[in-house]
Short mmCIF file of C-alpha atoms in Angstrom, two decimals:
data_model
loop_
_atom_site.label_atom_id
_atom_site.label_comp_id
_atom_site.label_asym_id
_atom_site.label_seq_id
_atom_site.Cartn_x
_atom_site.Cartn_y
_atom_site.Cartn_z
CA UNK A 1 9.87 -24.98 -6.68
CA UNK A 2 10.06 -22.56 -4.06
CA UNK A 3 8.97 -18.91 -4.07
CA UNK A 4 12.52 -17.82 -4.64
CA UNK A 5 12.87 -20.23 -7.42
CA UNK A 6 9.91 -18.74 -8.69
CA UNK A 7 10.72 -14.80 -8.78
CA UNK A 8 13.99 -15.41 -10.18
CA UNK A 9 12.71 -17.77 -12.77
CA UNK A 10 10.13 -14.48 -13.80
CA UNK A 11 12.67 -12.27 -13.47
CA UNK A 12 15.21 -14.01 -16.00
CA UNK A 13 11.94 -14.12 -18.79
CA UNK A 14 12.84 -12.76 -22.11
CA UNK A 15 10.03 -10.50 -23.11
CA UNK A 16 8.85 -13.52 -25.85
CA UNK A 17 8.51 -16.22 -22.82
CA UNK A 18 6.54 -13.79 -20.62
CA UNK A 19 4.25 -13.20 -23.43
CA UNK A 20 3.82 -16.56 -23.92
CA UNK A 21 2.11 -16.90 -20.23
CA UNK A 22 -1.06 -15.11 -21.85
CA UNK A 23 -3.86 -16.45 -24.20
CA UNK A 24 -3.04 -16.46 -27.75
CA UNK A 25 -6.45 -15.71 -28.54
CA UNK A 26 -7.92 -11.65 -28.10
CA UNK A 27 -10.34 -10.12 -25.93
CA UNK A 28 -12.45 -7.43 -25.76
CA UNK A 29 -13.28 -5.63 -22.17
CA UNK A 30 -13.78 -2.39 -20.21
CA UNK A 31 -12.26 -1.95 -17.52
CA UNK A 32 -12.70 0.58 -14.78
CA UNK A 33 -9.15 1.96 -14.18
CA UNK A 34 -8.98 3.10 -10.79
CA UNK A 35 -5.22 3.76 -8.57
CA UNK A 36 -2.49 1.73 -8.11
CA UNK A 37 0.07 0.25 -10.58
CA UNK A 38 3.93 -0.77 -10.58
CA UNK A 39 6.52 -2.43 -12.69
CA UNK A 40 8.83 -5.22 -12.20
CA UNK A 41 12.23 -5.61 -14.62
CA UNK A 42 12.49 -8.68 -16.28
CA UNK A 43 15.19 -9.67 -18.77
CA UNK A 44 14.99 -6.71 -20.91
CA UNK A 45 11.98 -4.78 -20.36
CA UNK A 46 9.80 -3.86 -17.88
CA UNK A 47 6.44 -5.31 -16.55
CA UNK A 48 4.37 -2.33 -16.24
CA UNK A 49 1.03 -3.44 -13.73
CA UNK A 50 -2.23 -0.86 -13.91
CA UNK A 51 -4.87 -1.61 -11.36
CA UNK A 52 -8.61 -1.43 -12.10
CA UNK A 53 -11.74 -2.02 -10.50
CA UNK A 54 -13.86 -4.12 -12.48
CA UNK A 55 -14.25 -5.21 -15.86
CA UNK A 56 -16.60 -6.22 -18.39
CA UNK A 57 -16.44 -9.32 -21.44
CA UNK A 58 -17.71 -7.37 -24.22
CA UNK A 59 -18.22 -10.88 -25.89
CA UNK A 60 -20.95 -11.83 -22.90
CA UNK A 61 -21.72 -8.73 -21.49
CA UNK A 62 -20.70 -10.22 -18.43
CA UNK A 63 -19.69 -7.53 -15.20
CA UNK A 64 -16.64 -8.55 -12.79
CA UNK A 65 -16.61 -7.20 -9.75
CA UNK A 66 -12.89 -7.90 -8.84
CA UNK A 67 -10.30 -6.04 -8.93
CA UNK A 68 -7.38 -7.09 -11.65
CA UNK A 69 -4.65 -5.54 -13.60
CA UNK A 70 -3.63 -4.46 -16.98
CA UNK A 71 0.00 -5.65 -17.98
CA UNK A 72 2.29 -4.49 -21.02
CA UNK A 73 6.01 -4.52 -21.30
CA UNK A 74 8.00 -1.39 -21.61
CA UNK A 75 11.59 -1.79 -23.34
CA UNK A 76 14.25 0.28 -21.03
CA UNK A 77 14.75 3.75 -22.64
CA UNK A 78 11.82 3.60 -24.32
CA UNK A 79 8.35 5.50 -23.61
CA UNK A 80 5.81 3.59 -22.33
CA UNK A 81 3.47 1.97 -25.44
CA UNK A 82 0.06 2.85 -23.28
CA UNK A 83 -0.86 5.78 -20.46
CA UNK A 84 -3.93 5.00 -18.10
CA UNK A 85 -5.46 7.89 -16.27
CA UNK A 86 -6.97 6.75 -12.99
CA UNK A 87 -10.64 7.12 -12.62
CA UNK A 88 -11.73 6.49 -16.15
CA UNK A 89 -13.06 3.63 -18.17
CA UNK A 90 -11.17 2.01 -21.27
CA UNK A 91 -12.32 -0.12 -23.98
CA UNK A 92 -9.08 -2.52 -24.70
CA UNK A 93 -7.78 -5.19 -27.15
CA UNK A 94 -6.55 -7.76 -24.38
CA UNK A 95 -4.73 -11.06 -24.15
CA UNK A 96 -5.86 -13.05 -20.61
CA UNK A 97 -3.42 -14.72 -18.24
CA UNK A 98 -2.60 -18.27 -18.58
CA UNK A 99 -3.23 -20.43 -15.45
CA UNK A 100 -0.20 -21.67 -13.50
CA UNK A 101 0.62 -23.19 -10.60
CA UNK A 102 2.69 -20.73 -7.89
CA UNK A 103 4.20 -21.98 -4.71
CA UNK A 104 3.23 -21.23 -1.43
CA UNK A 105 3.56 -17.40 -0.54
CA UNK A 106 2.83 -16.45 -4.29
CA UNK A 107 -0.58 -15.13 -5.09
CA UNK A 108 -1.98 -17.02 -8.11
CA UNK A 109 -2.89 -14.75 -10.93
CA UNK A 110 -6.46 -13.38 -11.76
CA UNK A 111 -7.86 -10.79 -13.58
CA UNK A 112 -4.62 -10.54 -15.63
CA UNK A 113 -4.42 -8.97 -18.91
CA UNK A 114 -2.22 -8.02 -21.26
CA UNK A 115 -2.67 -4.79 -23.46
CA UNK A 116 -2.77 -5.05 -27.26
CA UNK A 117 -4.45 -1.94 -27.89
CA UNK A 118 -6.94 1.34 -25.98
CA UNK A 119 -9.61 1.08 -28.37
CA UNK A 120 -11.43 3.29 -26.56
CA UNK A 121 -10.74 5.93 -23.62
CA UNK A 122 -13.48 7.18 -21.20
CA UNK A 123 -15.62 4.13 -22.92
CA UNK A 124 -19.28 4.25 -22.44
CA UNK A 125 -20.40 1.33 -19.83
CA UNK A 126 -23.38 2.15 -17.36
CA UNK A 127 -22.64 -0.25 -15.13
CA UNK A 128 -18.72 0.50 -14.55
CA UNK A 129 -20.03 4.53 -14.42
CA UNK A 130 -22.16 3.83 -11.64
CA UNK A 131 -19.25 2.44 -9.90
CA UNK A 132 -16.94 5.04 -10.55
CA UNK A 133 -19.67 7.34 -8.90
CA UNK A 134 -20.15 5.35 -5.78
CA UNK A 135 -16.05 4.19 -5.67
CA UNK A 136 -15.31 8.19 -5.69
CA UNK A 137 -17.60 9.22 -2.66
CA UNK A 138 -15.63 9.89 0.38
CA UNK A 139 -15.65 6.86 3.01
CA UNK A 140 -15.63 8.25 6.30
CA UNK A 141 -15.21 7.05 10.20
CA UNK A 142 -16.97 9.71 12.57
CA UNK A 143 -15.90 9.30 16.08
CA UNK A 144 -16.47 10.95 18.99
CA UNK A 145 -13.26 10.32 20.30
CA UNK A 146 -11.21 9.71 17.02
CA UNK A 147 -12.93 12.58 15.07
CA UNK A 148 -13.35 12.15 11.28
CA UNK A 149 -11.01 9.42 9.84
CA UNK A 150 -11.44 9.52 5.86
CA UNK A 151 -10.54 6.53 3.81
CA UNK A 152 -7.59 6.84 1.45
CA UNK A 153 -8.43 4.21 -1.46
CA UNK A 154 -5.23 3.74 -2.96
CA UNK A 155 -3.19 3.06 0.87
CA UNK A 156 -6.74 0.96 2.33
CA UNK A 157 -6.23 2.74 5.51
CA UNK A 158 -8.44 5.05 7.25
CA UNK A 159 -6.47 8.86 7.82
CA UNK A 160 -6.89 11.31 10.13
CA UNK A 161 -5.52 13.29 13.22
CA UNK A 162 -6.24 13.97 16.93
CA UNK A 163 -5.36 16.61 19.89
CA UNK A 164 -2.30 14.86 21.64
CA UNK A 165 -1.00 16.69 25.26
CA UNK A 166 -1.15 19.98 23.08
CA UNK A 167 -0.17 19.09 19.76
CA UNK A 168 -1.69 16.98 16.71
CA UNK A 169 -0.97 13.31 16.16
CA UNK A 170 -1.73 11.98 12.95
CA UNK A 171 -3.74 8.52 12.67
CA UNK A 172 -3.56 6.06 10.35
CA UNK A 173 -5.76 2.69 10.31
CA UNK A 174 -4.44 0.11 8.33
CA UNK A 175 -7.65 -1.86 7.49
CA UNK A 176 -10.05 -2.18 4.70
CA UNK A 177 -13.11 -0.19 4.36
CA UNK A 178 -14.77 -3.29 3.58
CA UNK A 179 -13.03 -5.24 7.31
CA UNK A 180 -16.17 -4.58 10.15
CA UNK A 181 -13.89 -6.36 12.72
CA UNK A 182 -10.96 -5.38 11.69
CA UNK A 183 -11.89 -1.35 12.16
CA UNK A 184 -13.58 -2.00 15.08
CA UNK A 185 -10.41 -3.71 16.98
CA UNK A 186 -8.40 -0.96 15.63
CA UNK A 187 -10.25 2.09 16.93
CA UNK A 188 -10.87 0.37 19.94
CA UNK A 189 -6.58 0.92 19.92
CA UNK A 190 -6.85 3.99 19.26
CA UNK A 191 -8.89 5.28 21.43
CA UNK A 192 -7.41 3.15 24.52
CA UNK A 193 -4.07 5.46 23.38
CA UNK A 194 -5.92 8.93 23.01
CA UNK A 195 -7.60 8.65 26.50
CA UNK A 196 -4.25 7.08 28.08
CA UNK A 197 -2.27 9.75 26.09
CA UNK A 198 -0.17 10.77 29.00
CA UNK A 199 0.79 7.34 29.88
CA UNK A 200 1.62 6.04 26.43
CA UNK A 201 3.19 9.25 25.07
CA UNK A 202 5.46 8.70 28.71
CA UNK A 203 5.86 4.91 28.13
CA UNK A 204 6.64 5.57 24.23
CA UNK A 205 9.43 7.64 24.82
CA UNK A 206 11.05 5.54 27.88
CA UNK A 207 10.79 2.65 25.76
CA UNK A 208 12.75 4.41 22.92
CA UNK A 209 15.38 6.00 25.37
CA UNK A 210 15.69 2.48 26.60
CA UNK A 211 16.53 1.10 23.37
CA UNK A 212 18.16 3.82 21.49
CA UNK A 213 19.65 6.23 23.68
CA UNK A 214 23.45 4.41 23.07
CA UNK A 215 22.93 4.55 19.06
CA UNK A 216 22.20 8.19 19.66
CA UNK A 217 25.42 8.62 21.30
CA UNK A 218 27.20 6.66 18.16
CA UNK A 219 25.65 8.60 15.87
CA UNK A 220 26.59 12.31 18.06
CA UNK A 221 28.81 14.31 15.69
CA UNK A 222 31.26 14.46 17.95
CA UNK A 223 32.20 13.07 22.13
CA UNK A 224 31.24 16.58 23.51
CA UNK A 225 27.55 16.04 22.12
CA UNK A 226 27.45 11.87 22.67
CA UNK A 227 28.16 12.60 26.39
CA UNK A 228 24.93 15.34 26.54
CA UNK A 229 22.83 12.40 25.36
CA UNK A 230 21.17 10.72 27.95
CA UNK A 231 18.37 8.68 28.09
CA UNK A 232 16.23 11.32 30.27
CA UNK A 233 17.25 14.09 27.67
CA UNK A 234 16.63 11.87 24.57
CA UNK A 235 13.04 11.38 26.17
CA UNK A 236 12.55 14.50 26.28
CA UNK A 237 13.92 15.24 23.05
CA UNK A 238 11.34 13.09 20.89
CA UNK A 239 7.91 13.93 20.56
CA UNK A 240 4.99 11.32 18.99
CA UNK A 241 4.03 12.62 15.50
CA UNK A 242 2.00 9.53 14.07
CA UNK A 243 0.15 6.28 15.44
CA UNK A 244 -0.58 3.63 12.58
CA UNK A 245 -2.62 0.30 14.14
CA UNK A 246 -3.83 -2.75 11.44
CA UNK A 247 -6.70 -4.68 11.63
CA UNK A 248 -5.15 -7.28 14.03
CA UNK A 249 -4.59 -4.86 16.68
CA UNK A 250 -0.95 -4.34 16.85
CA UNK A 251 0.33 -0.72 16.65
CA UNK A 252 3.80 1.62 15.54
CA UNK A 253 3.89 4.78 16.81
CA UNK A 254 6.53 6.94 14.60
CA UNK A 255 8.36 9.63 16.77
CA UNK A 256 10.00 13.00 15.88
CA UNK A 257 13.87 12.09 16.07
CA UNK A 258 14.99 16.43 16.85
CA UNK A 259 17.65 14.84 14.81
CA UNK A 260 19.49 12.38 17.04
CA UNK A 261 19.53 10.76 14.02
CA UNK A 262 19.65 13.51 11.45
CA UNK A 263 15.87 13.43 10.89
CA UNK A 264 15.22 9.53 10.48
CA UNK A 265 11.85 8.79 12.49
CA UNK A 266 11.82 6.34 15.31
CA UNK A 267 9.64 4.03 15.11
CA UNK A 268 8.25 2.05 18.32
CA UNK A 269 6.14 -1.44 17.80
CA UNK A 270 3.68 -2.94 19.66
CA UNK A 271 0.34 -4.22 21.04
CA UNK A 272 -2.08 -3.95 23.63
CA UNK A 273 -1.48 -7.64 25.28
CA UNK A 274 2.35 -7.96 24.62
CA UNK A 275 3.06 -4.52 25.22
CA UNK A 276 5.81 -2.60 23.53
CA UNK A 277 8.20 -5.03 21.48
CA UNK A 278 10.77 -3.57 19.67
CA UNK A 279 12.32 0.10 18.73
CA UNK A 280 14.09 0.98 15.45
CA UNK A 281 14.92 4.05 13.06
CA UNK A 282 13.27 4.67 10.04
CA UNK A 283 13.39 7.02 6.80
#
């Protein structure tokens, strides 16, 4: 079966098949709810996903230190059987995830629960408290190029912004708190760009005018304003608002459209050894 196979065989489950991929038996845990969630229809109801942190086996005492989710079904036009407040700890009725076997591309579930019942909100559980304390200090990136880049838990990128040939730039670094290498390959980025802002801020907006300059003129309300567009004025036009760079080095720079195309952002990919690649519109 192929991963296609797969999601449409989930998606056609009737609510009693999909809870028969869970343990019959019940559970007992805590769990440290922290951000995150999202819900996927199936064939009648929603799959409603909360993420959390850790979790303990009140039967052992046991503390997991992975991250997991809490599952329950929510029947359309219906309010949701549970709420989970982020940052707090919750003493639940549970039913684990069956094992199965996923095809390649799927990611094999783990930490899986489904709700029966909160028996307990803001539980009392030392060693998921002292967690929540260190998960809600600030993680922060001091630079003394890139400034102060502040980690934003729920996106796992590092945020900030930067002086850019008069304006401000936003930054965004799409790595894990957790990555060493990864960070360090994508400030290294970064700060190649802010000290070379005049040449990339130039080369970013040739590239676009190169690219996009005759879907500007398409999308010109009328021939009177496609013939204005050229690709020196739309270069002039667009100004660099954001730079977001992963972990493997590569880089999209999101420009200010002045609405050439009504206020959708363009977007301009890259990296530092194969240069600038490609040039689209976004939003």
């Amino acid at each position: 079966m192929n991963l296609l196979e797969y999601m449409r065989r989930r998606n056609k489950m009737t609510l009693s098949e999909w809870e028969d991929t869970f343990e019959k038996k019940e559970r007992e845990i805590i769990v440290l709810r922290h951000e995150g969630g999202g819900g996927s229809l199936r064939n009648g109801f929603w799959e409603r996903d909360e993420y959390f942190l850790a979790y303990v086996d009140c039967e052992t005492g046991e503390l997991h230190k992975e991250e997991g989710r809490i599952e329950f079904p929510v029947i359309d036009k219906e309010e949701p059987p549970f709420q989970f407040e982020e940052e707090t700890i919750y003493k639940l009725r549970v039913h684990e995830k069956l094992p199965e076997e996923v095809p390649e591309g799927a990611l094999p579930s783990k930490n899986h629960f489904l709700v029966v019942d909160i028996l307990e909100a803001n539980a009392v559980c030392p060693e998921l408290e002292e967690m929540l304390i260190e998960y809600r200090k600030p993680v922060v990136l001091q630079d003394d190029i890139l400034g102060d880049l502040t980690y934003d838990k729920l996106l796992k990128s590092f945020e900030g912004s930067i002086d850019w040939l008069g304006g401000k730039v936003h930054l965004s670094l799409s790595v894990d708190k957790d990555n060493k290498s990864g960070i360090t390959k994508a400030k290294k980025l970064l700060k190649t760009m802010v000290l070379e802002q005049e040449k990339w801020d130039a080369d970013l907006r040739e590239f676009a005018a190169g690219k996009l300059t005759k879907l500007a003129c398409e999308w010109a309300e009328s021939d009177e304003e496609a013939a204005k567009i050229t690709e020196e004025s739309f270069a002039k036009k667009i100004s660099l608002k954001l730079l977001w760079v992963t972990a493997g080095g590569s880089f999209t720079a999101y420009l200010d459209d002045d609405e050439l195309f009504f206020g959708h952002s363009i977007a301009v990919s890259g990296s530092p050894k194969k240069g600038l690649l490609s040039a689209d519109i976004e939003g």
